[in-house]
Tab-separated table of C-alpha atoms and ligand atoms in Angstrom:
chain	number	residue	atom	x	y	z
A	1	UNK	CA	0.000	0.000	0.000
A	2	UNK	CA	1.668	3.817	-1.051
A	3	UNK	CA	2.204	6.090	1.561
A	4	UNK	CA	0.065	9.260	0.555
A	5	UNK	CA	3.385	10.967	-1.213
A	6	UNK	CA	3.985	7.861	-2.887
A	7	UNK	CA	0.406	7.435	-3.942
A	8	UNK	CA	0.443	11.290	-5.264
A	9	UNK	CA	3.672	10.270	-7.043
A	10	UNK	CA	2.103	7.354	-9.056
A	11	UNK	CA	-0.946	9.750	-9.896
A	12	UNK	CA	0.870	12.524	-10.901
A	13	UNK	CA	3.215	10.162	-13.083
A	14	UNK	CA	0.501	9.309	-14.975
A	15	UNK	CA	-1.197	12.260	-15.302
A	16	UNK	CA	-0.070	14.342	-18.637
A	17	UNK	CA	-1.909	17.118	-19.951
A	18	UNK	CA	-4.656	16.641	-22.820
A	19	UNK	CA	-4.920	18.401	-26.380
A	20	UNK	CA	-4.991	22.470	-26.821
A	21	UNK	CA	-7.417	24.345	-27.716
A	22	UNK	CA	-7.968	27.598	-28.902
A	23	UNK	CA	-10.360	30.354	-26.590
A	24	UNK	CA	-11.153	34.048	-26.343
A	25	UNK	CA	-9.139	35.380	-24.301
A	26	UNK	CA	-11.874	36.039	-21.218
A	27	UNK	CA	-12.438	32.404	-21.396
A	28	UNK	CA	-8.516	31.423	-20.545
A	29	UNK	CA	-8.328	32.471	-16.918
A	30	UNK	CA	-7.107	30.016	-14.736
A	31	UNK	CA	-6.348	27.719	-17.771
A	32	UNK	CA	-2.438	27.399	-18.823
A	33	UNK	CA	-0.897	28.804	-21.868
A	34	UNK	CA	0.141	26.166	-24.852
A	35	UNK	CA	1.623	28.845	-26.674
A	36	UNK	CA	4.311	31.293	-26.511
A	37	UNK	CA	2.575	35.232	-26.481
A	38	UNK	CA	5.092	36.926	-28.931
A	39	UNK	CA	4.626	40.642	-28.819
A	40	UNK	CA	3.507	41.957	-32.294
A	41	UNK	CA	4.531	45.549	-31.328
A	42	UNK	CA	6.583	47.618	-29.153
A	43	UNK	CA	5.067	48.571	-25.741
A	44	UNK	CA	4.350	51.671	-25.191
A	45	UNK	CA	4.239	52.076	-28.808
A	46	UNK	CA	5.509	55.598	-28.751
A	47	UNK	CA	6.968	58.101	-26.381
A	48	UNK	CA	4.127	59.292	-23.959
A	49	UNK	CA	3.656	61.710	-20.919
A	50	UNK	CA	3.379	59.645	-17.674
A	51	UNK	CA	1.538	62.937	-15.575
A	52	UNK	CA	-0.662	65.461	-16.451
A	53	UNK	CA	1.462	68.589	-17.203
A	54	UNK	CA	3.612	70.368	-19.195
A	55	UNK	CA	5.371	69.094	-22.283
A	56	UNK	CA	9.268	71.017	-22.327
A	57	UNK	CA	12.506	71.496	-23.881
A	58	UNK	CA	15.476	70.706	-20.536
A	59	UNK	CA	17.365	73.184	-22.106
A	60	UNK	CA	14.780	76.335	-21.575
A	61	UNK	CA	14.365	75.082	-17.547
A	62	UNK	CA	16.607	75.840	-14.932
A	63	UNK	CA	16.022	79.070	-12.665
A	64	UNK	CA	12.190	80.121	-12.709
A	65	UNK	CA	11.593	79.597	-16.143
A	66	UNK	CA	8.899	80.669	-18.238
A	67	UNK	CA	7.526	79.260	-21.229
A	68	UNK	CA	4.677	80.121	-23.661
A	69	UNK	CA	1.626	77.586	-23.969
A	70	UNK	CA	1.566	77.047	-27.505
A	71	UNK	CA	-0.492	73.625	-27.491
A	72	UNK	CA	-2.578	70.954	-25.809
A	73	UNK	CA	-2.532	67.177	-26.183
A	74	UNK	CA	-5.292	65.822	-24.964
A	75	UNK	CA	-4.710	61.604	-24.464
A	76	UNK	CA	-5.292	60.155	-27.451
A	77	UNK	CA	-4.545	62.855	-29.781
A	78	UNK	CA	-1.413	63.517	-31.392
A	79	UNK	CA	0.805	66.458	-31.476
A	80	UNK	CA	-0.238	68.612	-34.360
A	81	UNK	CA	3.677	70.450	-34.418
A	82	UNK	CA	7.013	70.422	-32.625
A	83	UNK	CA	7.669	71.903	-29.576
A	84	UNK	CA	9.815	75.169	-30.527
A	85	UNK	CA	12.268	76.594	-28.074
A	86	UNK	CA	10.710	79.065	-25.093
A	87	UNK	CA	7.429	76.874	-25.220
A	88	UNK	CA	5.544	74.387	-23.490
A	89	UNK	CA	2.449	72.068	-24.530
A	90	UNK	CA	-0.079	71.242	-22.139
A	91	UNK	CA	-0.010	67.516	-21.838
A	92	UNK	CA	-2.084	64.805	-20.391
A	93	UNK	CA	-1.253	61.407	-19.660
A	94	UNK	CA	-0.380	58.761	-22.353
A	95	UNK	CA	-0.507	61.626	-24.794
A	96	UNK	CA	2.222	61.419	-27.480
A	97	UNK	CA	5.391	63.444	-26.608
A	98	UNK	CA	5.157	66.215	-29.226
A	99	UNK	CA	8.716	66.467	-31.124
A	100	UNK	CA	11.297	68.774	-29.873
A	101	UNK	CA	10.106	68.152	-26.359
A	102	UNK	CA	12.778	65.724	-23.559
A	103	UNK	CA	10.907	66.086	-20.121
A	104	UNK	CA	7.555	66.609	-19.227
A	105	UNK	CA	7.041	68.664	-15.968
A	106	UNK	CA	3.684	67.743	-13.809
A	107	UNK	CA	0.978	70.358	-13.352
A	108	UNK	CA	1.492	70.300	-9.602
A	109	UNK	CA	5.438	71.541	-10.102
A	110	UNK	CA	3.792	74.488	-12.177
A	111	UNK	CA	1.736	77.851	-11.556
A	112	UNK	CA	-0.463	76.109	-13.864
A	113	UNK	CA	-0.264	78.991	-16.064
A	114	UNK	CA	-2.792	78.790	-19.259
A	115	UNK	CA	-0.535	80.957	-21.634
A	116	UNK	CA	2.351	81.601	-20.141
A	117	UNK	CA	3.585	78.894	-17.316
A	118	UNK	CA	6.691	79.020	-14.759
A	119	UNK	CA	8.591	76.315	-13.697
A	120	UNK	CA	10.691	76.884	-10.960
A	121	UNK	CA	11.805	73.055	-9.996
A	122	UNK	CA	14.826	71.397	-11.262
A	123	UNK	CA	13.777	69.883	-14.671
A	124	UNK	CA	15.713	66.560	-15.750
A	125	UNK	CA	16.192	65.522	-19.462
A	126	UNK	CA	13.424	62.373	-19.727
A	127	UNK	CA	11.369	62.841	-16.637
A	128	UNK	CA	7.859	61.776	-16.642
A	129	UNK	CA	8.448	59.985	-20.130
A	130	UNK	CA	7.350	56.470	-20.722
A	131	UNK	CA	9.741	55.675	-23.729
A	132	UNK	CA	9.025	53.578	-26.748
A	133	UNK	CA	9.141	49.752	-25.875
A	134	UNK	CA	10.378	50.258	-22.456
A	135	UNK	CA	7.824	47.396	-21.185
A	136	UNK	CA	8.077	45.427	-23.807
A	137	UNK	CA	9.975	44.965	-27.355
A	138	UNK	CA	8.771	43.814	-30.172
A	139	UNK	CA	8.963	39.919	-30.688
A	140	UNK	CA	9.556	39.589	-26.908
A	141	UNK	CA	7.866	36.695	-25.157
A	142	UNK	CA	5.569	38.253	-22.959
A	143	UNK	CA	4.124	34.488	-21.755
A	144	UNK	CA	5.812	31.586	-22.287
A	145	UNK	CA	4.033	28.733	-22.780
A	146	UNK	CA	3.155	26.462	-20.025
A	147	UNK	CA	2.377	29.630	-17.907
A	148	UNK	CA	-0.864	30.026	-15.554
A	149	UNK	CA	-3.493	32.927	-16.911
A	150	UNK	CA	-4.350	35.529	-14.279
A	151	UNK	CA	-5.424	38.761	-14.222
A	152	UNK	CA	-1.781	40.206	-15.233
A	153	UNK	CA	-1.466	37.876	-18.075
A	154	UNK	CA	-4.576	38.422	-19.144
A	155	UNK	CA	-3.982	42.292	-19.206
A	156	UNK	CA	-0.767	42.275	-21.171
A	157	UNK	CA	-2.181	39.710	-23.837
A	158	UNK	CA	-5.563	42.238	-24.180
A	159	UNK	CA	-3.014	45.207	-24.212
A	160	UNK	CA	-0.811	43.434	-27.200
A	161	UNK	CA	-4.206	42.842	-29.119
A	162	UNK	CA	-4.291	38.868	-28.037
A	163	UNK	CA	-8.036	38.409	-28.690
A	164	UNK	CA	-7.720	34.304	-28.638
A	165	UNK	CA	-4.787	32.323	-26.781
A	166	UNK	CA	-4.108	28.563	-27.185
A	167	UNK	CA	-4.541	26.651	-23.973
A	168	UNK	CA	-4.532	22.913	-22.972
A	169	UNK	CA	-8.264	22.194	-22.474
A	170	UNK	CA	-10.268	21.671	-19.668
A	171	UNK	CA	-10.465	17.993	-18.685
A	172	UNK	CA	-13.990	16.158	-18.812
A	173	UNK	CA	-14.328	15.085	-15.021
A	174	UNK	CA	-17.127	12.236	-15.404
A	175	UNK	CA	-18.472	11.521	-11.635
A	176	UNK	CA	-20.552	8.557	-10.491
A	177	UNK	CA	-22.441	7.889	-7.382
A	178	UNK	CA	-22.570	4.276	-5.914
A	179	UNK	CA	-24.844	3.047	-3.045
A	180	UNK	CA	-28.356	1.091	-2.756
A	181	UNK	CA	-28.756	3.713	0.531
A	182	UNK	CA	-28.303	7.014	-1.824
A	183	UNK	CA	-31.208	9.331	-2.830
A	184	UNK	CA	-30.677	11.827	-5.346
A	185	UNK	CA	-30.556	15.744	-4.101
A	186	UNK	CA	-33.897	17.531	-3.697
A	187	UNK	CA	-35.942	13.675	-3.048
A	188	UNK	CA	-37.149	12.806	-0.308
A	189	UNK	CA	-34.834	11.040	2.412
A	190	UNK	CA	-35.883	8.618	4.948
A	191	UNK	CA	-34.067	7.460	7.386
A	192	UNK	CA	-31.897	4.494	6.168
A	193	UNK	CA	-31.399	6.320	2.977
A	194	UNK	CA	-28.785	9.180	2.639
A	195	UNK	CA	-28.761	12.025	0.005
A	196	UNK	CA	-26.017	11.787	-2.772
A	197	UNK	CA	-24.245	14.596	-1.346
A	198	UNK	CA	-20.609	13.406	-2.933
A	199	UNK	CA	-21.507	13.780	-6.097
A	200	UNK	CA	-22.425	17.230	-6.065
A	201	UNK	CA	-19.525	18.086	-3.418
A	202	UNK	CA	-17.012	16.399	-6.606
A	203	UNK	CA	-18.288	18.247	-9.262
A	204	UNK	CA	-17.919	21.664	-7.298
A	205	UNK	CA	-14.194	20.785	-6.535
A	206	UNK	CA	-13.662	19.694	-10.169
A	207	UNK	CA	-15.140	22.920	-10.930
A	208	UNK	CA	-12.678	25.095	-8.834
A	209	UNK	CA	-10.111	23.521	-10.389
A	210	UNK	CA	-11.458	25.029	-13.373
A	211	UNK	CA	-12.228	21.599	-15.433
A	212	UNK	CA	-15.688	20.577	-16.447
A	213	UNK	CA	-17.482	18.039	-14.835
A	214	UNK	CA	-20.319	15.704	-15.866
A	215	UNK	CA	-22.365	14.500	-13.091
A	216	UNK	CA	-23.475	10.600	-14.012
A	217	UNK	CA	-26.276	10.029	-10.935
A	218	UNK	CA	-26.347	7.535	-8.775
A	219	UNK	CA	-26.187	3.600	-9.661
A	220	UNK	CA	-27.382	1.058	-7.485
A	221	UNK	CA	-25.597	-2.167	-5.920
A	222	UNK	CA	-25.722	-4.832	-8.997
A	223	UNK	CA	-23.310	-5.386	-11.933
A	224	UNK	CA	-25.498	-4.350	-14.443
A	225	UNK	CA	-26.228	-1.146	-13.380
A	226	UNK	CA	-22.330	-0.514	-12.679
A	227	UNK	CA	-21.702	-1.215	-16.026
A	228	UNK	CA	-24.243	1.022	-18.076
A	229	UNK	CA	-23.060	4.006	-16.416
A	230	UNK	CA	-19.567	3.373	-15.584
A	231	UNK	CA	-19.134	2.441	-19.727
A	232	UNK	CA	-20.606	6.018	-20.247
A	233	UNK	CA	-17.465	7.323	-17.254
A	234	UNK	CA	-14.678	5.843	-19.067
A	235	UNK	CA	-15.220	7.713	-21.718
A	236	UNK	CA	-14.173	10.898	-20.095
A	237	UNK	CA	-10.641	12.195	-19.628
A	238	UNK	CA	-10.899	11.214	-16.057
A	239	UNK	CA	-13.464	9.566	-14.163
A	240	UNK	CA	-14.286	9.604	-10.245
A	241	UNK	CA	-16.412	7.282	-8.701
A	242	UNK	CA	-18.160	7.642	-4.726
A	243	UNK	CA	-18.464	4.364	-2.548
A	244	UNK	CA	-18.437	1.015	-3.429
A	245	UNK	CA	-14.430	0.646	-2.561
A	246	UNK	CA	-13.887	-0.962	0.168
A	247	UNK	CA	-14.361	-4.377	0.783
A	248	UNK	CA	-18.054	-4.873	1.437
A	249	UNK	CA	-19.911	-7.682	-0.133
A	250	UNK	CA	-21.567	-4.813	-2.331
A	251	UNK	CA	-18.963	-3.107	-3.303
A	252	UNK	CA	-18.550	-4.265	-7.182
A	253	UNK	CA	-16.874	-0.375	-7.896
A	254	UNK	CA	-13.055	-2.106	-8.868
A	255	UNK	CA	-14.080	-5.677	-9.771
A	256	UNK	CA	-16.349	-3.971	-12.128
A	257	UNK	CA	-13.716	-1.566	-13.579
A	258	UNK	CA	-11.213	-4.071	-14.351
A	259	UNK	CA	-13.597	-5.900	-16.148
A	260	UNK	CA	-13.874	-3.005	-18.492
A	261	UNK	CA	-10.166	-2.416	-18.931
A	262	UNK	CA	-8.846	-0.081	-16.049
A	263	UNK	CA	-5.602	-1.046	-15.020
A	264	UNK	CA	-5.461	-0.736	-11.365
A	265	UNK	CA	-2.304	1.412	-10.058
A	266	UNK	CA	-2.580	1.160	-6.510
A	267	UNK	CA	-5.841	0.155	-4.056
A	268	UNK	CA	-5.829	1.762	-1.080
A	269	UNK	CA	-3.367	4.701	0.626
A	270	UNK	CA	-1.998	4.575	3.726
A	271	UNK	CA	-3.576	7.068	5.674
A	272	UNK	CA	-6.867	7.675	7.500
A	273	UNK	CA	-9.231	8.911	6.541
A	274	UNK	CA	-9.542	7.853	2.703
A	275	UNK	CA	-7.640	4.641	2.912
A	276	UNK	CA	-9.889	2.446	0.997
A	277	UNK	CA	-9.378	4.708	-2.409
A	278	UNK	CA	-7.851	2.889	-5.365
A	279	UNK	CA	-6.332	4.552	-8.860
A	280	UNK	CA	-6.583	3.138	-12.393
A	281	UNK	CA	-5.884	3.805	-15.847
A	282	UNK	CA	-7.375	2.876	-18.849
A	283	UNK	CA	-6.235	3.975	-22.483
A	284	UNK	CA	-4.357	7.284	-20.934
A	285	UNK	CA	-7.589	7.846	-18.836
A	286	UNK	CA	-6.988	8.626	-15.050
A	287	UNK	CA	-9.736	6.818	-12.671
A	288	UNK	CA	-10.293	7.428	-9.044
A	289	UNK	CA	-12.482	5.430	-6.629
A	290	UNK	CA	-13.225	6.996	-3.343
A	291	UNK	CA	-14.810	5.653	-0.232
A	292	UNK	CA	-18.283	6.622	-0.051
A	293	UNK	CA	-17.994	8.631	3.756
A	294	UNK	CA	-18.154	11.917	2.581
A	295	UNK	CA	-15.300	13.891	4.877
A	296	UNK	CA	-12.819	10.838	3.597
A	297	UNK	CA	-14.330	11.771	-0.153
A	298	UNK	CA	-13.607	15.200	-0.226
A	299	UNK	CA	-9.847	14.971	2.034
A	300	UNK	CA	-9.046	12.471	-1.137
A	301	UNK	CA	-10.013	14.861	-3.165
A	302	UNK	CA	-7.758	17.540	-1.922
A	303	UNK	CA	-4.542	15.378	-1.543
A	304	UNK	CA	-4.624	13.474	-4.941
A	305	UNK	CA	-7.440	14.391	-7.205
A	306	UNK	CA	-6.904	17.894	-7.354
A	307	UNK	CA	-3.028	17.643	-7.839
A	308	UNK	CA	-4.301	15.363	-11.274
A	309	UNK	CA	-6.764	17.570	-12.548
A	310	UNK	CA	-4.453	20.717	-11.948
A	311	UNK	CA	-1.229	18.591	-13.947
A	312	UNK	CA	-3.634	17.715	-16.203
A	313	UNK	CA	-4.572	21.472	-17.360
A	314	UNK	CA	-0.821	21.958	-17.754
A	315	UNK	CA	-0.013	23.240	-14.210
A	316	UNK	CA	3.588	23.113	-13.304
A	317	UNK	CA	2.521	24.089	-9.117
A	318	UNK	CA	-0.290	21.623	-8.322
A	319	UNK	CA	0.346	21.748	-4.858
A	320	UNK	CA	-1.873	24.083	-2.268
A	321	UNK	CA	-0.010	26.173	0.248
A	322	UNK	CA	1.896	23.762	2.600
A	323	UNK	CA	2.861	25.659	6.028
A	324	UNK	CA	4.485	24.841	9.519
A	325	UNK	CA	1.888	25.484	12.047
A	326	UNK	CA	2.137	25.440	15.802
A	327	UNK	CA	-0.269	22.777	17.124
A	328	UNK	CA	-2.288	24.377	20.095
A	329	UNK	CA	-3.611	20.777	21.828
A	330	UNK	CA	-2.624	17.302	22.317
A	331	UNK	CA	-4.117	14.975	19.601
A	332	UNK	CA	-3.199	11.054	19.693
A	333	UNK	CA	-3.435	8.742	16.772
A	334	UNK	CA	-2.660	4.812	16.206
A	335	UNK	CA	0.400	3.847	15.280
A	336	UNK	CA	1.647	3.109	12.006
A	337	UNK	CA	-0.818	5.080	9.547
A	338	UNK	CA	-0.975	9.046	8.867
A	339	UNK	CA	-3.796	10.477	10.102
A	340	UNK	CA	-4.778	13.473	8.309
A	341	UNK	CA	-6.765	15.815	10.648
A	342	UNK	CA	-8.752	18.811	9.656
A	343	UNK	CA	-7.747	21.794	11.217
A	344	UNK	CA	-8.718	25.380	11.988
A	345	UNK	CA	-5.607	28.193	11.144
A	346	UNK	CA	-4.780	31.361	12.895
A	347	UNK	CA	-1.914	33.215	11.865
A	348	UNK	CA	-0.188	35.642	14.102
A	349	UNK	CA	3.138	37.816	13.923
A	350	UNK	CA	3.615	35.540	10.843
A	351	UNK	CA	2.909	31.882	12.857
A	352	UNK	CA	0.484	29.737	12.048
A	353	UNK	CA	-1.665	28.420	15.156
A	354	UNK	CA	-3.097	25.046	14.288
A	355	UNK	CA	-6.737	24.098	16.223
A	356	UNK	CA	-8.244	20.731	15.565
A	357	UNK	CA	-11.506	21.702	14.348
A	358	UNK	CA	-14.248	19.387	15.923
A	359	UNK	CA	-14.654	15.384	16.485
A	360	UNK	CA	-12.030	13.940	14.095
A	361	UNK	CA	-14.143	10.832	13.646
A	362	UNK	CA	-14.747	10.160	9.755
A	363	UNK	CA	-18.444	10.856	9.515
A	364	UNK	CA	-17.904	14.194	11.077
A	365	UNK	CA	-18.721	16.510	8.240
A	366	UNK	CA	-19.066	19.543	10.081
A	367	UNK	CA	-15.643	19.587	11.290
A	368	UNK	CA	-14.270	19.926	8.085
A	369	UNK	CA	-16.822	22.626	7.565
A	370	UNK	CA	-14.708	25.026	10.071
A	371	UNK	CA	-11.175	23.431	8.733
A	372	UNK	CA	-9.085	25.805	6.911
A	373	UNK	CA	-6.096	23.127	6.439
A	374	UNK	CA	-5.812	19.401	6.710
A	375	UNK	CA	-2.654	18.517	8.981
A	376	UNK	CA	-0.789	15.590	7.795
A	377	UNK	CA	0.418	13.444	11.028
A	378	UNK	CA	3.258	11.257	10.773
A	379	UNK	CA	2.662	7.215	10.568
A	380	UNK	CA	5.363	6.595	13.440
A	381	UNK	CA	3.931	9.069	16.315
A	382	UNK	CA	1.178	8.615	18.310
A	383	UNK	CA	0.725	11.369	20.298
A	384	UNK	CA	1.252	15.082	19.645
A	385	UNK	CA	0.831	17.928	22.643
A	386	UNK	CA	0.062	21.603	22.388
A	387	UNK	CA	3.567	23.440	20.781
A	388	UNK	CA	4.686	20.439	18.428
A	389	UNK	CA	5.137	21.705	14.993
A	390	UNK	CA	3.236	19.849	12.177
A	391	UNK	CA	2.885	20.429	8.518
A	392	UNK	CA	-0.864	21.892	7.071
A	393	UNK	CA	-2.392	21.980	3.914
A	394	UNK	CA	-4.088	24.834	3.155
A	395	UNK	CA	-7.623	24.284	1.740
A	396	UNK	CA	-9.145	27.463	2.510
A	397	UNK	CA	-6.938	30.245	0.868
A	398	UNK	CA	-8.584	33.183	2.889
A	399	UNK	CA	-6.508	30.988	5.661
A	400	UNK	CA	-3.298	32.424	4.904
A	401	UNK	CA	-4.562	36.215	4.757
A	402	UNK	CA	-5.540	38.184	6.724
A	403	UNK	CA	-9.307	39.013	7.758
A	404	UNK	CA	-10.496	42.730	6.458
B	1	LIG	P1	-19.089	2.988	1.548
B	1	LIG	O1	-17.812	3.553	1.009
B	1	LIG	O2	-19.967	2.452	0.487
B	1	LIG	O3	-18.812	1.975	2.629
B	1	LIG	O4	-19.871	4.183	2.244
B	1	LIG	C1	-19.410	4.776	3.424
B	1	LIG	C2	-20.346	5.813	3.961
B	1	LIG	O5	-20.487	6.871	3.046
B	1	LIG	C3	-21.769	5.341	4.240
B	1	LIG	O6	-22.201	5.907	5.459
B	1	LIG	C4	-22.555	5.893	3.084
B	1	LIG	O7	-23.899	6.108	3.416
B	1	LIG	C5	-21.848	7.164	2.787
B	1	LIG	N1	-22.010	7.530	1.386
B	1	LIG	C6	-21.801	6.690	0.346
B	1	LIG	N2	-22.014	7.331	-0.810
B	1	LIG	C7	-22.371	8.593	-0.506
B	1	LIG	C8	-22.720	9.735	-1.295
B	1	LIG	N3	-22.743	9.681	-2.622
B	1	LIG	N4	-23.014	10.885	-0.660
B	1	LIG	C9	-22.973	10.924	0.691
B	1	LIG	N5	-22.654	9.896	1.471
B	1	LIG	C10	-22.349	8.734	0.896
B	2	LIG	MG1	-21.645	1.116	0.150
């Protein structure tokens, strides 16, 4: 059985991102880059004003100058003439620098003077001046390939004209709920029977990581019904399937899968909670089976699911936040497994506190509810006390700032 790095390892070996695709540009946040950006023009594209001022020759400063207003350029306009000697053009910012002109001199340095101004600071040859391709040249790389979209990227692709970008393309996440007990969301529930709450809770995570997923339903507890639906799952780029994994006399999830071609990697991690869940391939396709409890679904989830799905889309870092937090009780485990606990973070004078965050029993959902970080505890220790240092994954990232 693979320790959880080890398990993460065999995922993420097999786990190699898809085809490309080509989308408009508001479409590629949050996907990665299969192209280089090559800039198809200088940036800025001409010498512009960086204030709102005056546009002026060096030479005529120096003392309390003053200089006739002969001009305006409003942005976006361009200078009409050159800037003769003993002048000055009113200038606003981005506007062309007129010819003739080497500094421009903000309003607030100025009497403001409408035709005549004086400048009575020390003017330097270039100030205020955003010169011709001092961002970015021509034929520059402005994003590699292989490089995450945010915001900024987004901005200097729009600013270069980039109306499309290649990117590899979303994954399709296929999910499938197992369980005779299961009632689909907005039924009725009984008790006995338990809502499919998994399968909505996987396609939200697939959909934070920004892939698409396909929500399957629920099958019930006999072969044929496995293998309608989970025919239909294989034919996604990866495909995640809820209960059914352990070793229950119901639980047909894996002998049903290898009967349709997966290849089975590994079955079973060793760590708690999520031990049961077992990785396959088939024909390049990735497929997960997680335990059915819900808290052990989602921890999976975070700690080898995600880290796919992100390599997948072309991610290089497919790792959340890991920190060192101070743990602020004693917790004790068994022996010779991980136990990964959810915890609640507070960070002061740039420590992280670490709180368990409720009953760490499995079926606890609500304790994972108020966890901002799931604390990985070593196999060989059993007990931990208040002050011992262990290592937290960050889940919620409003964890690591700071409240407004
Ligand atoms: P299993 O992995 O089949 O042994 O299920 C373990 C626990 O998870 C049981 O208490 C199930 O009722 C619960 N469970 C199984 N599937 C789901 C699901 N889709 N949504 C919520 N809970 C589930
Ligand atoms: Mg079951």
């Amino acid at each position: 059985m693979p320790s959880l790095e080890e398990a993460r390892r065999l995922i993420l070996d097999h786990a190699v991102p898809l085809g490309t695709e080509s989308v408009e540009l508001i479409d590629s946040m949050g996907l990665v880059t299969a192209e280089d950006i090559v800039a198809p023009w200088d940036m800025p594209l001409c010498d512009n004003s960086a204030m709102d001022g005056y546009a002026v020759r060096v030479a005529d400063c120096g003392g309390s100058a003053k200089l006739r207003v002969t001009g305006f350029i409003p942005a976006g306009s361009l200078p009409a003439t050159s800037l003769l000697p003993g002048c000055a053009f009113k200038i606003m910012t981005g506007a062309r620098i007129p010819e003739g002109c080497d500094a421009v001199v903000p309003f607030e340095e100025t009497d403001g003077g409408c035709e005549i101004v004086t400048i009575s600071t020390r003017v330097r040859a270039g100030q205020h001046i955003r010169f011709t391709a001092a961002d970015v040249h021509r034929g520059e790389v402005v994003v590699p390939a292989g490089e995450l979209i945010r915001a900024p990227e987004i901005s200097m692709m729009a600013a270069l004209g980039k109306s499309r970008v290649t990117v590899f393309r979303r994954p399709r996440v296929a999910i499938l709920s197992t369980g005779d007990e299961l009632v689909a969301l907005g039924e009725d529930v009984v008790p006995g029977k338990v809502i499919d709450s998994n399968g909505v809770t996987l396609a939200a995570s697939v959909k934070e990581c920004g892939a698409n997923p396909e929500l399957l339903g629920i099958v019930r507890d006999t072969r044929a019904s496995h293998i309608a639906k989970m025919t239909v799952g294989l034919k996604a780029d990866i495909f995640i399937t809820s209960a059914g994994v352990s070793v229950g006399e119901r639980d047909l999830v894996r002998e049903v899968l290898t009967e349709l071609g997966m290849s089975q990697v590994f079955y079973g991690v060793d760590v708690r909670p999520g031990g049961p869940t077992t990785f396959g391939v088939l024909n390049g396709r990735l497929i997960f089976c997680l335990p059915g409890n819900p808290v052990a679904s989602m921890i999976m989830f975070e700690e080898l699911i995600r880290p796919a799905i992100l390599k997948v889309m072309g991610y290089k870092r497919v790792l959340r936040p890991h920190v060192q937090a101070v743990l602020q009780e004693s917790v004790s485990k068994r022996a010779g497994r991980v136990k990964l606990l959810r915890v609640r973070l507070e960070s002061s004078n740039g420590a992280y506190k670490a709180f368990s965050s409720g009953d760490q029993s499995t079926g606890m959902l609500k304790t994972l509810t108020r966890a901002d970080g799931i604390a990985v505890l070593p196999a060989e220790r059993t007990s931990f006390t208040a002050g011992d240092e262990i290592e937290v994954h960050v889940i919620s990232s409003n964890a690591v700032m700071l409240e407004a």
